Coordinates of C-alpha atoms in Angstrom, one line a residue:
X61 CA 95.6 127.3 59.1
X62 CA 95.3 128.4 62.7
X63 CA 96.4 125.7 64.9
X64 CA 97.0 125.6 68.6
X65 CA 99.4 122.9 70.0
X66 CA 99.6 121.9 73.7
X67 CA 103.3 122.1 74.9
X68 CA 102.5 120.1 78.0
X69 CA 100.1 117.9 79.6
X70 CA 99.0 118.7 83.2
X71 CA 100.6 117.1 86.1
X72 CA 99.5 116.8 89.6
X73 CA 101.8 116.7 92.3
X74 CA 101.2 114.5 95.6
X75 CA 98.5 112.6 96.4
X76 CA 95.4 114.2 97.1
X77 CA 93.1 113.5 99.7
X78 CA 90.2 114.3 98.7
X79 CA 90.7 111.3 96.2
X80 CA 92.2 108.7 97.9
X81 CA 89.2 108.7 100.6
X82 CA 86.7 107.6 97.8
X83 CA 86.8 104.1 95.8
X84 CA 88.8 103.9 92.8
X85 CA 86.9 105.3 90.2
X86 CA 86.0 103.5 87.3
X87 CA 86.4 106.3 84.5
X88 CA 84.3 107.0 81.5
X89 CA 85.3 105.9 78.3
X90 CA 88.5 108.2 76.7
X91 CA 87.6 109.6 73.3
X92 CA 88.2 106.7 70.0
X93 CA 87.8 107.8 67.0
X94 CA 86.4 110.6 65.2
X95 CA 83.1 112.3 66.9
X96 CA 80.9 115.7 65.9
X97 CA 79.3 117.6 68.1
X98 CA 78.0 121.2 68.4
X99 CA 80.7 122.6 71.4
X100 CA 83.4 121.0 72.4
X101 CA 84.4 121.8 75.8
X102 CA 88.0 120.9 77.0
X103 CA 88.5 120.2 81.1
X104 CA 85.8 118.4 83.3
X105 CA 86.9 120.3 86.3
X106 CA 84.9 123.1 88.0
X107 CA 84.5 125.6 84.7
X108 CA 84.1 123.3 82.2
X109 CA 81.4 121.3 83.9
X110 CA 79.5 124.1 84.9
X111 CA 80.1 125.2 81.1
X112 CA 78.1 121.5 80.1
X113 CA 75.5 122.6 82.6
X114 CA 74.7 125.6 81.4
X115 CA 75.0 125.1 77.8
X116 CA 72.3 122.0 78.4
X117 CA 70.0 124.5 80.0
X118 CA 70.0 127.0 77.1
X119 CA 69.7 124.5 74.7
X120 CA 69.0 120.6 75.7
X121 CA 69.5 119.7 71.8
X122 CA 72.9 120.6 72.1
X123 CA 75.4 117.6 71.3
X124 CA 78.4 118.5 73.7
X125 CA 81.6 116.8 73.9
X126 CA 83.4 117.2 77.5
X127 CA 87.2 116.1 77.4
X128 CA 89.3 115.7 80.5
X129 CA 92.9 114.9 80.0
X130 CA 93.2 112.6 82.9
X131 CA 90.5 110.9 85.5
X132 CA 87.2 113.3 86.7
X133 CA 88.2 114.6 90.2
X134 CA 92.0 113.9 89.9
X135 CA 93.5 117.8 88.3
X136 CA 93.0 120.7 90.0
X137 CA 89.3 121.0 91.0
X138 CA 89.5 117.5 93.0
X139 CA 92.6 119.4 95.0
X140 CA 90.8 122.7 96.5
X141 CA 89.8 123.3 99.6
X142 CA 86.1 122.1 99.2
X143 CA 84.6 126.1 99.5
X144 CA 82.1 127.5 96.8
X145 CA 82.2 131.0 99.2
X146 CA 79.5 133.5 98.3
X147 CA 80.7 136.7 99.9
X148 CA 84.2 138.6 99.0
X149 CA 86.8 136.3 100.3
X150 CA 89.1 138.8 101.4
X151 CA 89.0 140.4 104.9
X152 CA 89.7 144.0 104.0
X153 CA 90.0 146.7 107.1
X154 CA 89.4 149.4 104.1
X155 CA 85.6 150.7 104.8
X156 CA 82.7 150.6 101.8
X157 CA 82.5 153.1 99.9
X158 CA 80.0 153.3 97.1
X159 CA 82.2 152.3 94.5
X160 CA 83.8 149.4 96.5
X161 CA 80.1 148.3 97.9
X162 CA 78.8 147.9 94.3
X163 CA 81.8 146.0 93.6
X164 CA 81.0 143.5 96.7
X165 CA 77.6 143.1 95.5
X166 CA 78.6 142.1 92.2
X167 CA 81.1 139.8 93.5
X168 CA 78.2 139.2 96.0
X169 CA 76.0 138.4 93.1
X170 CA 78.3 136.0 90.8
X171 CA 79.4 134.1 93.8
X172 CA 75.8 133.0 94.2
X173 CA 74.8 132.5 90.5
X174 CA 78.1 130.4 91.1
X175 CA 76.7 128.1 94.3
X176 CA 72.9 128.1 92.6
X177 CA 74.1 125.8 90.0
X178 CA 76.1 123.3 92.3
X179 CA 73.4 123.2 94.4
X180 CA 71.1 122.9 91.8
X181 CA 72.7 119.8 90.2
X182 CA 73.0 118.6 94.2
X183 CA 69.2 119.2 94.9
X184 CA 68.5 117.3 91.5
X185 CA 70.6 114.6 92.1
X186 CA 69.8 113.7 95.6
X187 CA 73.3 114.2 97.0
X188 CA 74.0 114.1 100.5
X189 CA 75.9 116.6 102.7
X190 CA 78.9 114.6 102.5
X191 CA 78.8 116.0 99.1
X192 CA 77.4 119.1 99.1
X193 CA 76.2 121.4 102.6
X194 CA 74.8 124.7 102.5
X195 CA 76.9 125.0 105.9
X196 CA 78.4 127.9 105.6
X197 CA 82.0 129.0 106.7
X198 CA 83.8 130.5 109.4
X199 CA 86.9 133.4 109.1
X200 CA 88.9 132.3 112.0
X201 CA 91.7 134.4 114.0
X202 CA 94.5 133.4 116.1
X203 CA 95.5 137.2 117.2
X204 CA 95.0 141.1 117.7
X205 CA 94.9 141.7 114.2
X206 CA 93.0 138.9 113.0
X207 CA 90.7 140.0 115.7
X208 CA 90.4 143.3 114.5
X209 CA 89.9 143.0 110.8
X210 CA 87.3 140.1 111.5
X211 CA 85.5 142.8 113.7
X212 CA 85.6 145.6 111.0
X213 CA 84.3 142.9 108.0
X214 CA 81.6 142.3 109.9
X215 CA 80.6 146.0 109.8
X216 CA 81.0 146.0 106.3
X217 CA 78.9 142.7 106.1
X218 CA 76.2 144.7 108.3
X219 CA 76.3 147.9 105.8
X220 CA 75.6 145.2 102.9
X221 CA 72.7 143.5 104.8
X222 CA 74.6 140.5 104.7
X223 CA 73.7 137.6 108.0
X224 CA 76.7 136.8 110.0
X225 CA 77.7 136.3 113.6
X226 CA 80.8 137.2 115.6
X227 CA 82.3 134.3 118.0
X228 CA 84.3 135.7 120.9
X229 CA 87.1 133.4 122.4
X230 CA 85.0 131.2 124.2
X231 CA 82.4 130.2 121.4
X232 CA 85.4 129.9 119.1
X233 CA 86.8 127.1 122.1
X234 CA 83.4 125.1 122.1
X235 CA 83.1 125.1 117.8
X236 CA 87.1 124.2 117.2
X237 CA 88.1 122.3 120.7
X238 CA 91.1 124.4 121.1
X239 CA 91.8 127.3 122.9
X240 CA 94.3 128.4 120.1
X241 CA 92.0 130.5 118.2
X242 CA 91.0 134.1 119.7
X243 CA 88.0 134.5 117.6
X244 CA 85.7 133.6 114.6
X245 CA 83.2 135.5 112.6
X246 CA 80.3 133.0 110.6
X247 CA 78.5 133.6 107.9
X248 CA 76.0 130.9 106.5
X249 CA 75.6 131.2 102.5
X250 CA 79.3 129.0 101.7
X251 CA 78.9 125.4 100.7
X252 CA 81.0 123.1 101.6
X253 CA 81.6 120.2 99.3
X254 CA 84.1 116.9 98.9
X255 CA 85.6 118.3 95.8
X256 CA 86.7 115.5 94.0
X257 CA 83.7 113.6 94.5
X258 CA 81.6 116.4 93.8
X259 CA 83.2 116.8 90.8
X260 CA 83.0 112.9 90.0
X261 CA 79.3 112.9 90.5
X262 CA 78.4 116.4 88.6
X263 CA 80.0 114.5 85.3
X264 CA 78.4 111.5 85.7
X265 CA 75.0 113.2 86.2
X266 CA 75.1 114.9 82.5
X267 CA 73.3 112.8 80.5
X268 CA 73.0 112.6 76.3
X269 CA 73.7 114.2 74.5
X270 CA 76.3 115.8 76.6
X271 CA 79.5 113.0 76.8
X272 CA 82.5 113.4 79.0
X273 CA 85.7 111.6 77.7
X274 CA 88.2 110.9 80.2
X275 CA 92.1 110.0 79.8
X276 CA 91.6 111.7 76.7
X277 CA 94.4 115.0 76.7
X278 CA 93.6 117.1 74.0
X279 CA 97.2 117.4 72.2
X280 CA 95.4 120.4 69.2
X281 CA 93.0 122.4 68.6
X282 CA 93.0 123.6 64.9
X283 CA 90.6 125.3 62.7
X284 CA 88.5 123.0 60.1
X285 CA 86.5 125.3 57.9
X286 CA 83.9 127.2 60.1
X287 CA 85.0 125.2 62.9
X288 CA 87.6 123.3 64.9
X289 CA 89.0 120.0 64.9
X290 CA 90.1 118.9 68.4
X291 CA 93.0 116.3 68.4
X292 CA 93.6 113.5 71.4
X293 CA 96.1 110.8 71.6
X294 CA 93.1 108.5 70.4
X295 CA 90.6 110.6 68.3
X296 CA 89.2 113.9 67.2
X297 CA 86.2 116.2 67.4
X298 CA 84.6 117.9 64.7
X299 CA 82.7 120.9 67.1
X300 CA 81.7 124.5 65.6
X301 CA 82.6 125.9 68.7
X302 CA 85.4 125.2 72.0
X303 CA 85.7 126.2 75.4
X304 CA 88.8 125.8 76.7
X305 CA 88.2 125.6 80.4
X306 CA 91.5 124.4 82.0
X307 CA 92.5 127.9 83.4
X308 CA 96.2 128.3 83.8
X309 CA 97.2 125.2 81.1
X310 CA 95.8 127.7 78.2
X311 CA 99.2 128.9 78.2
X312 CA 100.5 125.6 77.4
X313 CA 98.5 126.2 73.8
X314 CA 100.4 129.0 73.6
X315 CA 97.0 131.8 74.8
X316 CA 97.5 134.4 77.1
X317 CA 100.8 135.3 76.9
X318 CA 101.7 137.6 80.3
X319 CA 98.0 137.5 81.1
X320 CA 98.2 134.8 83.6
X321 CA 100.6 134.0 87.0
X322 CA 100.8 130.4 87.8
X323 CA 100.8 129.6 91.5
X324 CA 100.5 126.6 93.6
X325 CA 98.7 126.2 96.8
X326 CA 99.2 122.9 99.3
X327 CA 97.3 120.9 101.2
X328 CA 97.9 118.4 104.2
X329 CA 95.2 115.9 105.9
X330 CA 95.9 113.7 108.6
X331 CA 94.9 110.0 109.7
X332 CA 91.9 109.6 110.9
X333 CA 91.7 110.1 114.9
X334 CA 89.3 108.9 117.2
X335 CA 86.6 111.7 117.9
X336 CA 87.1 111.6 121.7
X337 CA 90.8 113.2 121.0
X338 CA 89.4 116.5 120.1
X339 CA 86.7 118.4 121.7
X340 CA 84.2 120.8 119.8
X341 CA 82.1 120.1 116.5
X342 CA 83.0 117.2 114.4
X343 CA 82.4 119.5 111.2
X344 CA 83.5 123.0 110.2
X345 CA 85.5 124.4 108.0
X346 CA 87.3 127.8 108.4
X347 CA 89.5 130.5 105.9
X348 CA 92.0 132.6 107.6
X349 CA 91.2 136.0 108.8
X350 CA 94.4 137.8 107.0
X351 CA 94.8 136.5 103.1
X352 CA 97.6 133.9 102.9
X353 CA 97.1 132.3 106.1
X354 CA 95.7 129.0 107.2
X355 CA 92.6 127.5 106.0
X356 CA 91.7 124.5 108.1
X357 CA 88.7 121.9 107.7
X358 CA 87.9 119.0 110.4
X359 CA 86.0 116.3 109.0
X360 CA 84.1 113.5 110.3
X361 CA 84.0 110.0 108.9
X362 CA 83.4 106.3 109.3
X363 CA 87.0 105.6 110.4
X364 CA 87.2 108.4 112.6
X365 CA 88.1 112.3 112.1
X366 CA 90.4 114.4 110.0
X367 CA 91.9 117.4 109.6
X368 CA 92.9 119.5 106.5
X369 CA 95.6 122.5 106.7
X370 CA 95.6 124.3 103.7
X371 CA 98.7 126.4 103.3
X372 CA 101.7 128.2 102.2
X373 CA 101.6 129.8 98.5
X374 CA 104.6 129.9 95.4
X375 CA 105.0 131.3 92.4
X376 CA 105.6 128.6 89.7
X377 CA 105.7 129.5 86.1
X378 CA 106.5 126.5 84.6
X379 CA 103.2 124.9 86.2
X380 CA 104.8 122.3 87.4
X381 CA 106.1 121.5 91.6
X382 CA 108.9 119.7 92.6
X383 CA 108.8 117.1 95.6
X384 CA 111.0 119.6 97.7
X385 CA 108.6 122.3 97.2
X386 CA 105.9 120.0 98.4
X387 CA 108.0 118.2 101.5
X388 CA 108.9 121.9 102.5
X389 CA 105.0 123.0 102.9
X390 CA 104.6 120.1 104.3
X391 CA 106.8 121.0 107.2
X392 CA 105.0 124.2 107.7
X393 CA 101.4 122.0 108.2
X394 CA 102.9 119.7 110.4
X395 CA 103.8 122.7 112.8
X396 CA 100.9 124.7 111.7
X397 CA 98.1 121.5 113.2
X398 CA 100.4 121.0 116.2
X399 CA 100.7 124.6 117.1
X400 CA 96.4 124.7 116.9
X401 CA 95.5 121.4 117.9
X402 CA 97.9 120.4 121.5
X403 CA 95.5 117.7 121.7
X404 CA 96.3 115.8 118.5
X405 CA 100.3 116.2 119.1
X406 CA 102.0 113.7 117.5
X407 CA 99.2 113.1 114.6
X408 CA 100.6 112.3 111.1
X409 CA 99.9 113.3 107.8
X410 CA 98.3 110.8 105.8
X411 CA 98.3 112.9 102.1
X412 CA 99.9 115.4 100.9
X413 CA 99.4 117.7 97.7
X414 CA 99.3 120.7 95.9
X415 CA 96.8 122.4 93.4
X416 CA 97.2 124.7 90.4
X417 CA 96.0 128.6 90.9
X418 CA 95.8 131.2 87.8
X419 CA 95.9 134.8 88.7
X420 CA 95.5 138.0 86.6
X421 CA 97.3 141.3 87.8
X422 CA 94.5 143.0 88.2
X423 CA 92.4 140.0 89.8
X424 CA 89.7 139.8 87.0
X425 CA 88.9 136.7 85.3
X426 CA 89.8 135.8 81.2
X427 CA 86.6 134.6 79.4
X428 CA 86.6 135.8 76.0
X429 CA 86.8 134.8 72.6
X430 CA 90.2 134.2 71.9
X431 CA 89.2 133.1 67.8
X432 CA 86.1 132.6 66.4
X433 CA 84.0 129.8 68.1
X434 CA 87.3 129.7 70.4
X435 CA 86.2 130.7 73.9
X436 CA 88.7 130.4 77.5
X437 CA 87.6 130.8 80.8
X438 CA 90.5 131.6 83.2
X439 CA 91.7 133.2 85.9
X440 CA 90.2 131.8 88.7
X441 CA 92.2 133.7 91.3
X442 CA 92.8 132.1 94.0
X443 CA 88.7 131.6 95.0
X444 CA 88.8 128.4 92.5
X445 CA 85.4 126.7 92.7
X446 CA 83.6 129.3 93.1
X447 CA 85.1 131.9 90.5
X448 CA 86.2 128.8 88.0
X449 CA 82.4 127.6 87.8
X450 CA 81.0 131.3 87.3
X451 CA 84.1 131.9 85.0
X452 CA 82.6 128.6 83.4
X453 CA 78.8 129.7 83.0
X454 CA 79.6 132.6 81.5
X455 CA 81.9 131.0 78.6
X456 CA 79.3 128.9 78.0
X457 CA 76.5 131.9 77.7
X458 CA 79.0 133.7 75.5
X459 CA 79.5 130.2 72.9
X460 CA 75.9 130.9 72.4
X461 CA 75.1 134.7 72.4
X462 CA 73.5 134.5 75.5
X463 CA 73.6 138.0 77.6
X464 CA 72.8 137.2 81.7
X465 CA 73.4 139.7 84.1
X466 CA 76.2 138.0 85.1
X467 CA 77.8 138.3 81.7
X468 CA 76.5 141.9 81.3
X469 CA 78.7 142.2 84.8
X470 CA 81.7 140.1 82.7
X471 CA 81.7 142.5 80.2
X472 CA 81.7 145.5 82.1
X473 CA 84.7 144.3 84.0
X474 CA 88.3 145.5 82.9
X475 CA 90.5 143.5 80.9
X476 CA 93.3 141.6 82.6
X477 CA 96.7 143.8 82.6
X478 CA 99.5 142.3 81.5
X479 CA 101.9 141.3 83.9
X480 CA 105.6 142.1 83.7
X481 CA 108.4 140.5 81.6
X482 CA 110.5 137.6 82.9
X483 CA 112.6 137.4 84.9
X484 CA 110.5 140.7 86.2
X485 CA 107.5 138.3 87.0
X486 CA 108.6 135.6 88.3
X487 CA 110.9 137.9 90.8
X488 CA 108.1 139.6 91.6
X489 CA 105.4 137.0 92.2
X490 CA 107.6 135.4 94.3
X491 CA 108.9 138.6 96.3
X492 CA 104.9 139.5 96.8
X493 CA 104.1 135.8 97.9
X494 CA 106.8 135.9 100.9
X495 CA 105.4 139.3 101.8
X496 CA 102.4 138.6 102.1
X497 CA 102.7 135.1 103.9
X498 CA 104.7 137.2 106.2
X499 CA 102.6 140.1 106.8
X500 CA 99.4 136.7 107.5
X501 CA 101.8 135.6 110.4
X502 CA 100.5 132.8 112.6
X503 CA 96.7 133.6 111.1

C-alpha cells in the first residue's frame, strides 16, 4: 500500500508583518471527521488556491477539499514581498537572442495567465487597492552598474514591445524622497498586493462546493483503492485525486529527493512614521536592479507610513531558521533603511521574518504526477506568487486532463536536474548564495 508520511510540519519563523497589520483572523473550521470529495488539494497558499480556482472553472460540480496546516495567510505566501511580476524578474546585461526572446515571452506569457486570475478573483470580489493594484513596479539602482544593466533591460524590454520608462536621478529623488538611489526603470503590468490578506480573502471567496480546512496539517497521504485517503490530526479525506501544493514541504513526505534547494528569504518593516518625515510618493514598491539585492516597499496607512526591506538570502536544508539567522538579517535591514532613507535615522523595526523559497537547479518548476491521481506543484524559484500560482493552475489543469497553452508550455519545459549530493549541496548552495549577495553589493 503506497503511503506517504509527513516528517515535519511547517514552521514559520518571526512575526510577519503583513499579518499582524490585519485583525486577528477568525479561521475556518479545521477538518472533523471523515469527508469525500472529488480532489483534494493540500496548502491554501498561493498554488493551491489558484489550484481551487481553476479546478472550479473547469468544472463548478467539482466537490474540492482545500487543507491548510495552519491559519490562511500565516505560511509562506502571507510572508512574500507582495509582487505578482509579469515580466522576467531578472535584469540580465546578456542581449535577446531568438532563443532567449522566446523564452521571455513564455515567461512573459505564464506570468500573466498568473496575474489574470488574481485579478480576476479581485475584480469579482470588489477588492480594493489595498489588496490588490495593477500598479506596477519599479527596478531601482543605487550605482554604475545597477545603472547600467537597468539601461540595457530596457532595450531588451523595447526589442519585446514591452511599456516601460527609465527614471534618471532626479525623477528617482521625487518618487523615493531620497537622493540615495541613482536611478529607476518602471514598468506598469506588476500587481502589487497585501499578501496575507490577499490570500485571506481569495479562500474565503470560494464558495461550495469548494471547502478550505484550516489548522488542519495533513500528517498522510495513502492510496485507498483508485484513490487516496488524506489523514489530519482530526479527520480524513476520501478524494480520487491530490494536489500537493506546499512547494518545498513535499520533501517532508518524502517526494523529490535532490530535486529541490530549500532557501529562506527575510523581511523587515518598520513603525509607522508620520508622512511629513519622508518626502516622495507615499506608495511604491521597488526590486533591486542586480538579483540578490534589496527589495524595498513604502506603504501608506491609517497610522502613518511604513517601510519594508526585503533582504539577504541562505541556504537551509532542513527548512527550518534559527532566531540567530533571523537577528543577523535583521542587522543587515537596519543598516540597509538607514543607509537609503537619512531622513528616517533612528526608525525601528516593528516585525521581523522570514519566508520559505524552493529552487530547482535548473530554475524550472515541478508539477507532475508523482503517482496516479497524485499531482505536486513546486518550485517556485524565488518569483513566489507569481510562479507558485501559475505552478498551481497548471496542477490543477493536469488533475483533470486539461491541455492550456500554458501547460503545453509546462510540458515542453525540461525536467528539473538533480542537484548534487550532501554535503555537496548544501556547500554549494551556500557558497553560490554569498557570491552572489556579494557580487549585488549595495543594490
Amino acid at each position: 500500500m503506497t503511503r506517504y508520511t509527513a516528517k515535519a510540519l511547517p514552521r514559520q519563523p518571526g512575526v510577519s508583518g503583513w499579518v499582524a497589520m490585519l485583525p486577528d483572523r477568525r479561521p475556518r473550521p479545521a477538518l472533523l471527521g471523515a469527508v469525500t470529495a472529488d480532489v483534494a488539494i493540500i496548502g491554501a497558499g498561493f498554488a493551491g488556491l489558484a489550484a481551487a480556482r481553476r479546478l472550479s472553472q473547469l468544472d463548478p460540480t467539482l466537490q474540492v477539499a482545500v487543507l491548510e496546516a495552519g491559519i490562511v495567510g500565516g505560511g509562506p505566501a502571507g510572508r512574500n514581498s507582495g509582487f505578482i511580476i509579469d515580466l522576467p524578474h531578472e535584469v540580465s546585461a546578456e542581449s535577446l537572442g531568438s532563443d532567449s526572446a522566446t523564452h521571455a515571452r513564455r515567461d512573459i506569457f505564464k506570468n500573466r495567465t498568473a496575474i489574470a486570475l488574481a485579478q480576476g478573483m479581485a475584480e469579482e470580489h470588489g477588492w480594493g487597492p489595498e489588496v490588490f493594484s495593477l500598479s506596477g513596479r519599479y527596478s531601482i539602482a543605487r550605482g554604475a552598474a545597477g545603472d547600467h544593466h537597468l539601461a540595457d533591460y530596457a532595450k531588451q524590454l523595447e526589442g519585446l514591445g514591452e511599456a516601460h520608462r527609465l527614471l534618471d536621478a532626479e525623477e528617482t529623488a521625487r518618487l523615493t524622497g531620497t537622493r540615495s538611489f541613482s536611478s529607476a526603470l518602471f514598468t506598469p503590468g506588476t500587481a502589487m498586493i497585501q499578501p496575507a490578506d490577499f490570500v485571506r480573502r481569495f479562500a474565503d471567496a470560494l464558495r461550495d462546493p469548494v471547502t478550505v480546512f484550516e489548522q488542519s496539517p495533513v500528517l498522510s497521504i495513502e492510496r485507498q483503492g483508485s484513490g487516496w485517503q488524506v489523514t489530519t490530526k482530526a479527520g480524513t479525506v476520501a478524494a480520487g485525486r491530490v494536489v500537493l501544493a506546499v512547494n518545498g514541504h513535499a520533501r517532508s513526505f518524502g517526494l523529490l529527493p535532490r530535486k529541490l534547494m530549500h532557501v529562506f528569504t527575510y523581511a523587515s518593516l518598520t513603525k509607522p512614521f508620520d508622512p511629513a518625515l519622508l518626502g516622495g510618493e507615499r506608495n511604491w514598491a521597488a526590486t533591486p536592479a542586480l538579483p540578490m539585492g534589496t527589495t524595498i516597499r513604502r506603504l501608506s496607512g491609517p497610522e502613518g507610513d511604513r517601510i519594508l526591506v526585503r533582504s539577504r538570502y541562505t541556504y537551509n536544508p532542513s527548512i527550518t531558521v534559527s532566531d540567530a539567522a533571523l537577528a543577523s538579517a535583521g542587522r543587515v535591514h537596519d543598516r540597509k533603511l538607514a543607509s537609503r532613507f537619512p531622513d528616517l535615522a533612528g526608525l525601528p523595526m516593528q516585525y521581523r521574518w522570514a519566508g520559505a523559497m524552493a529552487l530547482t537547479w535548473n530554475s524550472v518548476p515541478v508539477v507532475d504526477e508523482v503517482d496516479q491521481g497524485l499531482w505536486l506543484a513546486a518550485g517556485c524559484n524565488g518569483v513566489g506568487a507569481t510562479n507558485a500560482t501559475a505552478n498551481g493552475i497548471v496542477a490543477a489543469e493536469r488533475a483533470l486532463g486539461h491541455l492550456s497553452q500554458l501547460g503545453q508550455h509546462y510540458a515542453e519545459a525540461a525536467p528539473a536536474r538533480a542537484i548534487p549530493p550532501e554535503p555537496v549541496a548544501t556547500i554549494g548552495g551556500k557558497a553560490a548564495l554569498r557570491w552572489k549577495e556579494w557580487r549585488a553589493g549595495d543594490e
